[in-house]
Amino acid sequence: MPTLAIPRPSEAELKRTNQSFYDGLWSGARLVDPARFNTWPMVRDLAMALPRRLEIAPGLRPRLPLDGTYFIDISQAALQALRGHGASAMRASISALPCPDASFDLVCALDILEHVRDDEGALQELTRVAAPQARLMLSVPLHESAWTAFDEFVGHYRRYEPAHIVEWLAAHGWTVEQSAVYGMQPTSTTLLNLGQWYLSHQRERAMWWYNRVIMPLGLRLQKPLRWQPGLPDNPGVDEVLLLCRRT
């Protein structure tokens, strides 16, 4: 699938990178209510219509309603905060979900598959726990040509090509019904390098600024998301939100 000669970390290295980055991020953060995100208008009615819901690895940024949704995460800080707000949450990973087959009508995994070395196994698990006619909500970064050092730093293993991900999902019984332009990655190489330097050399300070300044500002500056049919191949889009139906 990759089109560029990008060095790929081992599974152990990838797990260490992800664990270190997100443990540091969530340990100093507060849980953000799902209604504050621009995804809320898109998932609110869907979530209410599909009461058996699973969200995987939301950290402290859940997108589905806290009440009635079952959450899976590997971060103890995230699990503690989710439970403290009344949510049902268990420690586990996407590669081995502690859930019965066909047990959810809505499965949500945002910004997850790019962090997993075995994304094939992860998608098989998502499919296994999804009931017939279930919906699957995913978000993934696009285009290997857009790879930067920041992808590696935050624990990405890959980016996806639009045509490939549509075919890949179809092979597992999913049809991409709608998509929306999603995510906010800085286009400035200088800003990316500066952010990476602070995260490498002054991680605690960088995390404080992200959680206390950058994240609240980002919430205020969010743009409305709009669904479009299918998944067009948009070269300039960095990340995409997908809504899929089980076929």
Short mmCIF file of C-alpha atoms in Angstrom, two decimals, residues 1-221:
data_model
loop_
_atom_site.label_atom_id
_atom_site.label_comp_id
_atom_site.label_asym_id
_atom_site.label_seq_id
_atom_site.Cartn_x
_atom_site.Cartn_y
_atom_site.Cartn_z
CA MET A 1 0.00 0.00 0.00
CA PRO A 2 2.67 2.66 0.81
CA THR A 3 4.03 4.45 -2.25
CA LEU A 4 7.02 6.06 -0.56
CA ALA A 5 10.09 4.50 1.04
CA ILE A 6 9.11 5.54 4.57
CA PRO A 7 10.93 3.76 7.42
CA ARG A 8 8.43 1.69 9.38
CA PRO A 9 8.89 1.06 13.11
CA SER A 10 8.60 -2.37 14.65
CA GLU A 11 5.41 -3.22 16.51
CA ALA A 12 7.14 -2.75 19.87
CA GLU A 13 8.56 0.64 18.84
CA LEU A 14 5.16 1.75 17.56
CA LYS A 15 3.45 0.78 20.83
CA ARG A 16 6.08 2.63 22.87
CA THR A 17 5.70 5.77 20.78
CA ASN A 18 1.91 5.76 21.02
CA GLN A 19 1.86 4.94 24.73
CA SER A 20 4.43 7.61 25.59
CA PHE A 21 2.80 10.34 23.52
CA TYR A 22 -0.78 9.78 24.64
CA ASP A 23 0.01 9.03 28.28
CA GLY A 24 1.74 12.42 28.38
CA LEU A 25 -1.11 14.12 26.56
CA TRP A 26 -3.98 12.73 28.64
CA SER A 27 -2.29 12.92 32.03
CA GLY A 28 -2.49 16.71 32.00
CA ALA A 29 -5.77 17.13 30.14
CA ARG A 30 -9.44 17.41 30.98
CA LEU A 31 -12.22 15.50 29.31
CA VAL A 32 -13.96 17.50 26.57
CA ASP A 33 -17.71 17.02 26.28
CA PRO A 34 -18.63 15.44 22.90
CA ALA A 35 -21.12 18.23 22.19
CA ARG A 36 -18.25 20.74 21.89
CA PHE A 37 -16.81 19.12 18.76
CA ASN A 38 -17.86 19.88 15.21
CA THR A 39 -18.61 16.18 14.79
CA TRP A 40 -21.54 16.45 17.23
CA PRO A 41 -24.20 17.64 14.74
CA MET A 42 -23.20 14.73 12.49
CA VAL A 43 -23.35 12.01 15.14
CA ARG A 44 -26.04 13.23 17.55
CA ASP A 45 -29.11 11.92 15.73
CA LEU A 46 -27.25 8.84 14.52
CA ALA A 47 -26.19 7.99 18.06
CA MET A 48 -29.69 8.44 19.42
CA ALA A 49 -31.07 6.09 16.75
CA LEU A 50 -28.40 3.45 17.45
CA PRO A 51 -28.34 2.81 21.21
CA ARG A 52 -25.75 -0.01 21.15
CA ARG A 53 -22.61 2.09 20.65
CA LEU A 54 -18.86 1.50 20.91
CA GLU A 55 -16.11 4.12 20.69
CA ILE A 56 -12.50 2.94 20.58
CA ALA A 57 -9.56 4.90 21.96
CA PRO A 58 -11.22 8.30 22.37
CA GLY A 59 -8.74 9.41 25.02
CA LEU A 60 -10.21 12.56 26.56
CA ARG A 61 -11.82 13.63 23.27
CA PRO A 62 -14.88 11.32 22.96
CA ARG A 63 -17.24 12.04 20.08
CA LEU A 64 -20.17 9.78 20.96
CA PRO A 65 -22.49 10.51 23.92
CA LEU A 66 -21.00 9.54 27.27
CA ASP A 67 -24.32 8.13 28.43
CA GLY A 68 -24.98 4.75 26.83
CA THR A 69 -21.74 4.41 24.87
CA TYR A 70 -19.18 1.74 25.72
CA PHE A 71 -15.59 3.02 25.54
CA ILE A 72 -12.34 1.11 25.00
CA ASP A 73 -8.94 2.71 25.64
CA ILE A 74 -5.43 1.76 26.77
CA SER A 75 -4.80 4.97 28.73
CA GLN A 76 -5.48 4.73 32.45
CA ALA A 77 -5.81 8.52 32.66
CA ALA A 78 -8.46 8.51 29.94
CA LEU A 79 -10.33 5.58 31.48
CA GLN A 80 -10.38 7.25 34.89
CA ALA A 81 -11.77 10.48 33.45
CA LEU A 82 -14.40 8.70 31.35
CA ARG A 83 -15.58 6.67 34.34
CA GLY A 84 -15.54 9.80 36.48
CA HIS A 85 -18.10 11.30 34.09
CA GLY A 86 -20.33 8.26 34.34
CA ALA A 87 -19.25 6.46 31.16
CA SER A 88 -18.69 2.71 30.83
CA ALA A 89 -15.05 2.14 29.90
CA MET A 90 -12.63 -0.78 29.80
CA ARG A 91 -8.90 -1.08 29.17
CA ALA A 92 -8.24 -2.95 25.93
CA SER A 93 -6.87 -2.39 22.44
CA ILE A 94 -8.48 -2.35 19.01
CA SER A 95 -6.67 -5.56 18.09
CA ALA A 96 -8.50 -7.57 20.78
CA LEU A 97 -11.86 -6.07 21.66
CA PRO A 98 -13.46 -7.63 24.78
CA CYS A 99 -16.88 -7.63 23.13
CA PRO A 100 -19.19 -10.36 21.78
CA ASP A 101 -19.74 -10.75 18.05
CA ALA A 102 -22.36 -8.48 16.43
CA SER A 103 -22.95 -6.56 19.66
CA PHE A 104 -22.96 -2.92 18.44
CA ASP A 105 -25.03 -0.92 15.96
CA LEU A 106 -22.58 2.01 15.83
CA VAL A 107 -18.81 1.56 16.03
CA CYS A 108 -16.55 4.62 16.15
CA ALA A 109 -12.75 4.63 15.73
CA LEU A 110 -11.36 8.08 14.96
CA ASP A 111 -7.64 8.57 14.32
CA ILE A 112 -6.84 4.98 15.27
CA LEU A 113 -6.09 2.75 12.28
CA GLU A 114 -3.06 4.79 11.19
CA HIS A 115 -1.47 4.04 14.60
CA VAL A 116 -1.84 0.26 14.28
CA ARG A 117 0.73 -1.87 12.49
CA ASP A 118 -1.82 -4.65 11.83
CA ASP A 119 -4.69 -2.53 10.53
CA GLU A 120 -6.09 -5.59 8.76
CA GLY A 121 -6.58 -7.34 12.09
CA ALA A 122 -7.98 -4.15 13.61
CA LEU A 123 -10.58 -3.79 10.86
CA GLN A 124 -11.51 -7.45 11.28
CA GLU A 125 -12.18 -6.76 14.97
CA LEU A 126 -14.31 -3.71 14.15
CA THR A 127 -16.28 -5.82 11.69
CA ARG A 128 -16.65 -8.71 14.13
CA VAL A 129 -18.32 -6.63 16.85
CA ALA A 130 -20.60 -4.78 14.40
CA ALA A 131 -24.16 -6.04 14.06
CA PRO A 132 -25.84 -6.57 10.67
CA GLN A 133 -26.76 -3.18 9.16
CA ALA A 134 -24.43 -1.44 11.64
CA ARG A 135 -22.69 1.85 10.96
CA LEU A 136 -18.94 2.37 11.21
CA MET A 137 -17.43 5.83 11.70
CA LEU A 138 -13.72 6.18 10.93
CA SER A 139 -11.23 8.94 10.38
CA VAL A 140 -7.85 8.44 8.74
CA PRO A 141 -5.06 10.62 7.31
CA LEU A 142 -4.75 10.57 3.54
CA HIS A 143 -1.95 10.41 0.96
CA GLU A 144 1.45 8.90 1.64
CA SER A 145 2.90 11.82 -0.32
CA ALA A 146 1.78 14.10 2.53
CA TRP A 147 3.86 12.19 5.10
CA THR A 148 5.94 14.37 7.44
CA ALA A 149 8.23 13.73 10.38
CA PHE A 150 5.33 14.70 12.60
CA ASP A 151 3.40 11.59 11.45
CA GLU A 152 6.23 9.45 12.75
CA PHE A 153 6.55 11.44 15.94
CA VAL A 154 2.89 11.03 16.95
CA GLY A 155 2.95 7.30 16.22
CA HIS A 156 1.48 7.02 12.73
CA TYR A 157 2.40 3.88 10.83
CA ARG A 158 0.80 4.85 7.51
CA ARG A 159 -1.42 7.17 5.55
CA TYR A 160 -4.17 5.92 3.24
CA GLU A 161 -4.97 6.49 -0.40
CA PRO A 162 -8.70 7.21 -0.96
CA ALA A 163 -9.22 4.56 -3.65
CA HIS A 164 -7.46 1.93 -1.57
CA ILE A 165 -9.43 2.52 1.61
CA VAL A 166 -12.76 2.29 -0.24
CA GLU A 167 -11.73 -1.06 -1.75
CA TRP A 168 -10.29 -2.26 1.56
CA LEU A 169 -13.47 -1.47 3.49
CA ALA A 170 -15.59 -3.08 0.78
CA ALA A 171 -13.55 -6.28 1.09
CA HIS A 172 -14.63 -6.40 4.75
CA GLY A 173 -18.29 -5.77 3.95
CA TRP A 174 -18.46 -2.00 4.39
CA THR A 175 -19.76 0.61 1.97
CA VAL A 176 -18.59 4.21 2.35
CA GLU A 177 -21.85 6.15 2.33
CA GLN A 178 -20.57 9.61 3.21
CA SER A 179 -17.36 11.44 3.97
CA ALA A 180 -16.29 14.84 5.25
CA VAL A 181 -13.05 16.80 5.24
CA TYR A 182 -11.68 16.43 8.75
CA GLY A 183 -8.74 17.34 10.95
CA MET A 184 -6.43 20.32 11.17
CA GLN A 185 -2.78 19.72 10.36
CA PRO A 186 -0.59 22.82 10.03
CA THR A 187 0.71 23.35 6.52
CA SER A 188 3.74 25.27 7.77
CA THR A 189 6.88 23.13 7.98
CA THR A 190 8.29 25.64 10.46
CA LEU A 191 5.35 25.18 12.84
CA LEU A 192 5.54 21.41 12.53
CA ASN A 193 9.27 21.41 13.28
CA LEU A 194 8.80 23.79 16.21
CA GLY A 195 6.03 21.65 17.68
CA GLN A 196 8.10 18.51 17.30
CA TRP A 197 11.14 20.15 18.94
CA TYR A 198 9.12 21.23 21.99
CA LEU A 199 7.50 17.80 22.29
CA SER A 200 10.94 16.17 22.12
CA HIS A 201 12.84 18.53 24.43
CA GLN A 202 10.20 20.17 26.64
CA ARG A 203 7.36 17.67 26.53
CA GLU A 204 5.65 18.73 29.77
CA ARG A 205 5.60 22.37 28.73
CA ALA A 206 4.41 21.50 25.21
CA MET A 207 1.59 19.33 26.56
CA TRP A 208 0.53 22.14 28.93
CA TRP A 209 0.31 24.61 26.05
CA TYR A 210 -1.58 22.12 23.90
CA ASN A 211 -4.15 21.22 26.56
CA ARG A 212 -4.62 24.70 28.05
CA VAL A 213 -4.23 26.98 25.02
CA ILE A 214 -4.13 25.27 21.62
CA MET A 215 -6.95 22.79 22.20
CA PRO A 216 -9.46 25.35 23.63
CA LEU A 217 -8.58 27.74 20.80
CA GLY A 218 -9.04 24.96 18.26
CA LEU A 219 -12.49 24.19 19.66
CA ARG A 220 -13.50 27.81 19.22
CA LEU A 221 -12.20 27.95 15.64
#
